[in-house]
Amino acid sequence: MYEVKNIEESNLMENPVIAQMSKYEHEQLLFCNDNATGLKAIIAVHSTVLGPALGGTRMWTYNNEMEALNDVLRLSRGMTYKNAISGLNLGGGKAVIIGDSRTMKSEALFRRFGKFVNSLAGKYITAEDVGISPIDMTWVNMETDHVVGLPGKSGDPSPVTAHGVYMGMKACAKEQFGSDSLAGKKVLVQGVGHVGEYLVNSLSKEGAKVYISDIHEDTLKHVSSTYGAEVVPLNDVYDLDMDIYAPCALGATINDDTLSRLKCSIISGAANNQLANEAVHGRAVMEKGIIYAPDFALNAGGVINCYSEVKSLPSEWALNKANEIYDTILNIVKRSKAENVPAYQIANKMAEERIESIGRVKLPL
Ligand code: NAD
């Protein structure tokens, strides 16, 4: 008869994927493969403690499967924290499709992917992320109802994201300058795409002195002529004399090099994963006397907008909920100062506290 041995006795090698999952307590991974359509995807459900795991699907040309796996594990965990700190009844999840979004998309590929999403029976709700457009999600929706951000529904989340970033920036100003007015403050918006442009609009209306940078000349021309913002050459961004640096393009722009140059007293922008190394640069920012608004708490307007679609709530609800980002950020930066603990650590702790306390409420009676 087959003898079941315990792990030590059987001397099995540790499975690296399961080891990765258990390190950050992921609940479930679904590997999706379909040779006919070329679909190779991974769906990661990090946590469903607070509700269904919501997070977008990213399509990217990963160098290999391990890179895709690391990305989906990291991003899905980030969604758990973002949803928790925003007070949403949602867990965290994410999906990645391995491939070139310019050449590999087809109706069949996205419908096949939709079948996989559907097989999770609502445990995971998907949306758009990098490389994905509304039409792709319309195809996903042909095979599953567990998708948001569809055309004609909650729509582009960028205005709500930008509004939340703007409110959180004002909270940082309140703490750093004693007033939340941004009038006359020098603000550099790095990346004036979807979110950046809406942010520039709000800042200009309030009378801030707005500087912008982008890699696309036509984008710069459009934003500078529409809002009267001053263009800063890419190489001069980190040496600019400014009050507030708002990264709205890429992650990891807060690193050893930029920190030795940045002259701002607030960092508050929409980009995900701004700190190149959370532990190192989160502390370094604090020690330089810069107030840092943790990205996942600040840019939650997008997922708030998605949640309004999940719950069939009006768009005003999403904007009002994004207003709460002001209090969340003020609370974080005040606690950071009082406890002399980097802001990102305070934000992580607040998210974990909510998962812990509301998780207990959800236990069966
Ligand atoms: P986007 O692609 O519309 O805009 C990004 C802009 O940054 C583009 O105009 C691009 O040309 C520019 N850019 C790229 N590299 C640059 C560089 N090195 N220097 C200056 N500019 C550069 O993206 P978006 O939707 O506006 O999102 C911006 C950031 O906010 C991303 O990091 C995204 O992950 C994050 N975010 C967006 C949302 C949302 O609702 N769209 C929600 C949460 C987080």
Coordinates of C-alpha atoms and ligand atoms in Angstrom, one line a residue:
M1 CA 0.0 0.0 0.0
Y2 CA 1.1 3.6 -0.7
E3 CA 2.7 5.1 2.5
V4 CA 2.1 8.7 3.2
K5 CA 5.2 10.2 4.8
N6 CA 5.5 13.6 6.5
I7 CA 7.6 16.2 4.7
E8 CA 10.8 15.6 6.8
E9 CA 10.7 11.9 6.2
S10 CA 10.0 12.1 2.5
N11 CA 12.9 14.5 2.1
L12 CA 11.0 16.4 -0.6
M13 CA 12.6 19.5 -2.0
E14 CA 10.6 22.6 -1.1
N15 CA 8.4 23.7 -4.0
P16 CA 9.6 27.3 -4.8
V17 CA 6.2 28.5 -5.9
I18 CA 4.4 27.3 -2.8
A19 CA 7.3 28.7 -0.7
Q20 CA 6.8 32.1 -2.4
M21 CA 3.0 31.9 -1.7
S22 CA 3.5 31.1 2.0
K23 CA 6.0 33.8 2.5
Y24 CA 3.4 36.5 2.0
E25 CA 0.4 34.4 2.8
H26 CA -1.2 34.2 -0.7
E27 CA -4.4 32.1 -0.7
Q28 CA -4.5 30.8 -4.3
L29 CA -2.7 30.8 -7.6
L30 CA -4.3 29.8 -10.9
F31 CA -1.9 29.1 -13.8
C32 CA -3.8 29.5 -17.1
N33 CA -2.5 28.0 -20.4
D34 CA -4.2 27.7 -23.8
N35 CA -2.0 26.7 -26.7
A36 CA -4.7 27.5 -29.3
T37 CA -4.9 31.2 -28.4
G38 CA -1.4 31.6 -27.0
L39 CA -2.8 32.5 -23.6
K40 CA -0.3 32.2 -20.7
A41 CA -1.6 33.9 -17.6
I42 CA -1.4 33.7 -13.8
I43 CA -4.1 34.8 -11.5
A44 CA -3.1 35.5 -7.9
V45 CA -5.6 35.7 -5.1
H46 CA -3.7 37.1 -2.1
S47 CA -6.6 37.6 0.3
T48 CA -10.3 37.3 0.4
V49 CA -10.6 38.1 4.2
L50 CA -12.4 41.4 3.6
G51 CA -14.2 40.4 0.4
P52 CA -13.6 39.2 -3.2
A53 CA -10.1 39.9 -4.4
L54 CA -10.2 42.8 -6.8
G55 CA -7.3 43.9 -8.9
G56 CA -6.5 44.5 -12.6
T57 CA -5.0 42.3 -15.3
R58 CA -1.6 43.4 -16.7
M59 CA -0.4 42.3 -20.1
W60 CA 3.4 42.5 -20.3
T61 CA 6.4 41.0 -22.1
Y62 CA 8.0 39.4 -19.1
N63 CA 11.4 37.9 -19.8
N64 CA 10.4 34.6 -18.2
E65 CA 7.6 33.0 -16.2
M66 CA 9.3 33.6 -12.8
E67 CA 9.4 37.3 -13.5
A68 CA 5.6 37.2 -14.2
L69 CA 5.0 35.1 -11.1
N70 CA 7.0 37.5 -8.9
D71 CA 5.1 40.5 -10.3
V72 CA 1.6 38.9 -9.8
L73 CA 2.5 37.9 -6.2
R74 CA 3.8 41.4 -5.4
L75 CA 0.9 43.2 -7.1
S76 CA -1.9 41.1 -5.6
R77 CA -0.6 41.6 -2.1
G78 CA -0.4 45.4 -2.8
M79 CA -4.1 45.3 -3.7
T80 CA -5.0 43.7 -0.4
Y81 CA -3.3 46.6 1.4
K82 CA -4.7 49.3 -0.9
N83 CA -8.3 47.9 -0.5
A84 CA -8.0 47.5 3.2
I85 CA -6.6 50.9 4.0
S86 CA -9.3 52.5 1.8
G87 CA -12.0 50.9 3.9
L88 CA -13.4 48.8 1.0
N89 CA -14.9 45.4 1.5
L90 CA -12.5 43.9 -0.9
G91 CA -9.6 41.5 -0.8
G92 CA -6.6 41.7 -3.0
G93 CA -5.8 40.0 -6.3
K94 CA -4.2 40.6 -9.6
A95 CA -3.7 38.8 -12.9
V96 CA -0.9 38.9 -15.5
I97 CA -1.0 37.8 -19.1
I98 CA 2.5 37.0 -20.5
G99 CA 2.8 38.5 -23.9
D100 CA 3.1 41.5 -26.1
S101 CA -0.1 43.7 -25.9
R102 CA 0.7 45.2 -29.3
T103 CA 0.8 41.9 -31.3
M104 CA -0.8 39.1 -29.3
K105 CA -4.3 40.3 -28.4
S106 CA -7.4 38.6 -29.8
E107 CA -11.0 38.1 -28.9
A108 CA -10.4 34.4 -28.4
L109 CA -7.4 35.0 -26.0
F110 CA -9.4 37.3 -23.8
R111 CA -12.5 35.1 -23.8
R112 CA -10.4 32.1 -22.9
F113 CA -8.9 34.2 -20.1
G114 CA -12.4 35.2 -19.0
K115 CA -13.3 31.5 -18.7
F116 CA -10.4 31.1 -16.2
V117 CA -11.5 34.2 -14.3
N118 CA -15.0 32.7 -14.2
S119 CA -13.8 29.4 -12.9
L120 CA -12.9 31.2 -9.6
A121 CA -16.6 31.9 -9.2
G122 CA -16.3 35.5 -8.0
K123 CA -13.4 35.0 -5.6
Y124 CA -11.4 37.2 -8.0
I125 CA -12.8 40.3 -9.9
T126 CA -10.7 41.6 -12.7
A127 CA -10.3 45.1 -14.3
E128 CA -7.9 46.9 -16.6
D129 CA -4.2 47.5 -15.9
V130 CA -1.1 48.2 -17.9
G131 CA -1.5 46.9 -21.5
I132 CA -5.2 46.3 -21.3
S133 CA -7.9 48.4 -22.9
P134 CA -11.7 48.6 -22.3
I135 CA -12.4 46.5 -25.5
D136 CA -10.3 43.7 -24.1
M137 CA -12.4 43.7 -20.9
T138 CA -15.5 43.6 -23.0
W139 CA -14.3 40.3 -24.5
V140 CA -13.5 39.0 -20.9
N141 CA -17.0 40.0 -19.9
M142 CA -18.5 37.7 -22.6
E143 CA -17.3 34.8 -20.5
T144 CA -17.6 36.1 -16.9
D145 CA -19.5 38.7 -14.9
H146 CA -16.6 39.1 -12.6
V147 CA -15.1 42.1 -14.4
V148 CA -15.3 45.9 -13.8
G149 CA -14.2 49.0 -15.6
L150 CA -16.3 48.2 -18.6
P151 CA -17.2 50.9 -21.2
G152 CA -20.4 52.7 -20.2
K153 CA -20.1 51.6 -16.6
S154 CA -17.7 53.2 -14.0
G155 CA -15.4 54.2 -16.9
D156 CA -11.9 55.6 -16.7
P157 CA -10.7 55.6 -13.1
S158 CA -8.1 58.3 -13.7
P159 CA -10.2 61.4 -12.7
V160 CA -11.0 59.8 -9.3
T161 CA -7.4 58.6 -8.8
A162 CA -6.2 62.2 -9.5
H163 CA -8.8 63.6 -7.1
G164 CA -7.6 61.3 -4.3
V165 CA -3.9 62.3 -5.0
Y166 CA -4.9 65.9 -4.9
M167 CA -6.7 65.5 -1.6
G168 CA -3.8 63.6 -0.1
M169 CA -1.3 66.2 -1.3
K170 CA -3.4 68.8 0.5
A171 CA -3.2 66.8 3.7
C172 CA 0.6 66.6 3.4
A173 CA 0.7 70.4 3.0
K174 CA -1.4 70.8 6.1
E175 CA 1.1 68.8 8.1
Q176 CA 4.2 70.3 6.5
F177 CA 3.2 74.0 6.0
G178 CA 0.4 74.4 8.6
S179 CA -2.2 75.1 5.8
D180 CA -3.6 72.8 3.2
S181 CA -3.7 75.5 0.5
L182 CA -1.5 74.7 -2.5
A183 CA -1.8 78.2 -3.8
G184 CA 1.7 79.5 -4.7
K185 CA 3.3 76.1 -4.0
K186 CA 5.8 74.8 -6.6
V187 CA 4.6 71.4 -7.7
L188 CA 6.3 69.1 -10.2
V189 CA 4.1 66.6 -11.9
Q190 CA 6.3 63.9 -13.4
G191 CA 4.3 62.1 -16.1
V192 CA 1.2 64.0 -17.4
G193 CA -0.8 61.1 -18.8
H194 CA -4.2 60.1 -17.6
V195 CA -3.8 60.8 -13.9
G196 CA -1.1 63.5 -14.3
E197 CA -3.2 65.7 -16.5
Y198 CA -6.2 65.7 -14.2
L199 CA -3.9 66.5 -11.3
V200 CA -2.4 69.4 -13.2
N201 CA -5.9 70.7 -13.8
S202 CA -6.8 70.7 -10.1
L203 CA -3.4 72.2 -9.1
S204 CA -3.7 75.0 -11.6
K205 CA -7.2 75.9 -10.5
E206 CA -6.0 76.2 -7.0
G207 CA -3.2 78.6 -8.0
A208 CA -0.2 76.3 -7.6
K209 CA 2.9 77.0 -9.7
V210 CA 2.9 73.8 -11.8
Y211 CA 5.9 72.2 -13.5
I212 CA 5.6 69.2 -15.7
S213 CA 7.8 66.6 -17.3
D214 CA 7.0 63.8 -19.7
I215 CA 8.8 61.7 -22.3
H216 CA 6.4 62.7 -25.0
E217 CA 6.7 66.1 -26.6
D218 CA 3.1 66.3 -27.9
T219 CA 1.8 65.5 -24.4
L220 CA 3.9 68.2 -22.9
K221 CA 2.8 70.7 -25.5
H222 CA -0.9 69.9 -24.9
V223 CA -0.7 70.1 -21.1
S224 CA 1.5 73.2 -21.0
S225 CA -0.7 75.1 -23.4
T226 CA -4.0 74.0 -21.7
Y227 CA -3.0 74.7 -18.1
G228 CA 0.0 77.1 -18.4
A229 CA 2.3 74.6 -16.8
E230 CA 6.1 75.1 -17.2
V231 CA 8.0 72.2 -18.9
V232 CA 11.1 70.9 -17.1
P233 CA 13.6 68.9 -19.2
L234 CA 13.8 65.2 -18.1
N235 CA 17.4 65.5 -16.8
D236 CA 16.5 68.5 -14.6
V237 CA 13.6 67.0 -12.8
Y238 CA 15.3 65.9 -9.6
D239 CA 17.3 69.1 -9.3
L240 CA 14.4 71.5 -9.5
D241 CA 13.7 73.9 -6.6
M242 CA 10.2 72.7 -5.7
D243 CA 7.9 72.2 -2.7
I244 CA 6.1 69.1 -3.9
Y245 CA 7.3 66.3 -6.1
A246 CA 4.4 64.3 -7.6
P247 CA 5.6 61.1 -9.4
C248 CA 2.8 60.1 -11.8
A249 CA 4.7 58.0 -14.3
L250 CA 6.9 55.2 -13.2
G251 CA 7.8 53.4 -9.9
A252 CA 11.2 53.4 -8.1
T253 CA 11.9 57.1 -8.7
I254 CA 12.8 57.5 -5.0
N255 CA 16.2 55.9 -4.9
D256 CA 19.8 56.7 -3.7
D257 CA 20.5 58.9 -6.7
T258 CA 17.3 61.0 -6.6
L259 CA 17.2 61.3 -2.8
S260 CA 20.6 62.9 -2.8
R261 CA 19.3 65.6 -5.2
L262 CA 15.6 66.1 -4.3
K263 CA 14.9 69.5 -2.7
C264 CA 11.2 69.1 -2.1
S265 CA 9.5 68.8 1.3
I266 CA 6.6 66.6 0.2
I267 CA 6.4 63.6 -2.1
S268 CA 2.9 62.8 -3.2
G269 CA 2.0 61.2 -6.5
A270 CA 0.0 58.5 -8.2
A271 CA 2.7 56.1 -9.4
N272 CA 2.8 52.7 -7.8
N273 CA 5.9 51.4 -5.9
Q274 CA 7.6 54.8 -5.7
L275 CA 10.2 53.7 -3.1
A276 CA 13.0 51.7 -4.9
N277 CA 13.7 49.9 -1.6
E278 CA 10.8 50.3 0.9
A279 CA 12.9 49.8 4.0
V280 CA 15.9 51.9 2.9
H281 CA 14.3 54.8 1.1
G282 CA 11.2 54.9 3.3
R283 CA 13.4 55.7 6.2
A284 CA 15.8 58.0 4.3
V285 CA 12.9 60.1 3.1
M286 CA 11.7 60.6 6.7
E287 CA 15.2 61.4 7.9
K288 CA 15.5 64.1 5.2
G289 CA 12.4 65.8 6.7
I290 CA 10.3 65.0 3.6
I291 CA 6.7 64.1 4.1
Y292 CA 5.9 61.0 2.0
A293 CA 2.3 60.0 1.2
P294 CA 2.4 56.2 0.8
D295 CA 1.5 55.4 -2.8
F296 CA -1.0 52.7 -2.2
A297 CA -3.1 54.8 0.2
L298 CA -2.8 57.9 -2.0
N299 CA -3.7 56.4 -5.4
A300 CA -6.7 54.3 -4.2
G301 CA -9.2 56.5 -6.1
G302 CA -9.0 54.1 -9.1
V303 CA -10.0 51.0 -7.1
I304 CA -12.7 53.1 -5.2
N305 CA -14.1 53.8 -8.7
C306 CA -14.1 50.1 -9.5
Y307 CA -15.8 49.3 -6.2
S308 CA -18.6 51.7 -7.1
E309 CA -19.3 49.5 -10.1
V310 CA -19.2 46.3 -8.1
K311 CA -21.8 47.7 -5.7
S312 CA -23.7 49.7 -8.4
L313 CA -23.1 52.9 -6.5
P314 CA -23.3 56.3 -8.3
S315 CA -20.2 58.1 -9.5
E316 CA -20.7 60.8 -6.8
W317 CA -20.1 58.1 -4.2
A318 CA -16.7 57.4 -5.6
L319 CA -15.7 61.0 -5.5
N320 CA -16.9 61.4 -2.0
K321 CA -15.1 58.3 -0.9
A322 CA -11.9 59.6 -2.6
N323 CA -12.2 62.7 -0.4
E324 CA -11.6 60.5 2.6
I325 CA -8.0 60.0 1.3
Y326 CA -7.3 63.4 2.9
D327 CA -8.0 62.1 6.4
T328 CA -6.3 58.8 5.8
I329 CA -3.1 60.5 4.6
L330 CA -3.2 63.1 7.4
N331 CA -3.5 60.4 9.9
I332 CA -0.6 58.4 8.4
V333 CA 1.8 61.4 8.3
K334 CA 0.9 62.6 11.8
R335 CA 1.5 59.1 13.2
S336 CA 4.7 58.8 11.3
K337 CA 6.0 62.0 12.9
A338 CA 4.7 61.3 16.4
E339 CA 6.1 57.7 16.4
N340 CA 9.2 58.5 14.3
V341 CA 8.3 55.6 12.1
P342 CA 8.4 55.8 8.2
A343 CA 5.0 56.6 6.7
Y344 CA 4.9 53.5 4.6
Q345 CA 5.2 51.3 7.7
I346 CA 2.4 53.2 9.4
A347 CA 0.2 52.7 6.3
N348 CA 1.0 48.9 6.2
K349 CA 0.2 48.6 9.9
M350 CA -3.2 50.4 9.4
A351 CA -4.1 48.1 6.5
E352 CA -3.1 45.0 8.6
E353 CA -5.1 46.3 11.6
R354 CA -8.2 46.6 9.4
I355 CA -7.8 43.1 8.0
E356 CA -7.3 41.7 11.5
S357 CA -10.3 43.4 13.0
I358 CA -12.8 43.2 10.2
G359 CA -11.6 39.7 9.4
R360 CA -12.8 38.7 12.9
V361 CA -16.3 40.2 12.2
K362 CA -16.5 38.0 9.1
L363 CA -16.0 34.7 11.0
P364 CA -19.0 32.4 11.0
L365 CA -21.2 32.8 14.1
Ligands
NAD1 P1 -0.4 56.9 -18.3 O1 0.4 55.9 -19.1 O2 -1.6 57.5 -18.9 O3 0.6 58.2 -18.0 C1 1.9 58.0 -17.7 C2 2.7 59.2 -18.3 O4 4.0 59.2 -17.9 C3 2.7 59.1 -19.8 O5 2.3 60.4 -20.4 C4 4.2 58.8 -20.1 O6 4.6 59.4 -21.4 C5 4.9 59.5 -19.0 N1 6.2 58.9 -18.7 C6 6.7 57.7 -18.8 N2 8.0 57.6 -18.4 C7 8.3 58.9 -18.0 C8 9.5 59.4 -17.5 N3 10.6 58.8 -17.3 N4 9.4 60.8 -17.1 C9 8.3 61.5 -17.3 N5 7.2 61.0 -17.8 C10 7.2 59.7 -18.1 O7 -0.6 56.3 -16.9 P2 -1.7 56.8 -15.8 O8 -2.9 56.0 -15.9 O9 -1.8 58.3 -15.8 O10 -0.9 56.3 -14.4 C11 0.2 57.0 -13.9 C12 0.7 56.2 -12.7 O11 -0.3 56.1 -11.7 C13 1.2 54.8 -13.1 O12 2.3 54.5 -12.3 C14 0.0 54.0 -12.6 O13 0.3 52.7 -12.2 C15 -0.5 54.8 -11.4 N6 -1.9 54.6 -11.1 C16 -2.9 54.9 -12.0 C17 -4.2 54.8 -11.7 C18 -5.3 55.2 -12.7 O14 -6.4 55.3 -12.3 N7 -5.0 55.4 -13.9 C19 -4.6 54.3 -10.4 C20 -3.6 54.0 -9.5 C21 -2.3 54.1 -9.9

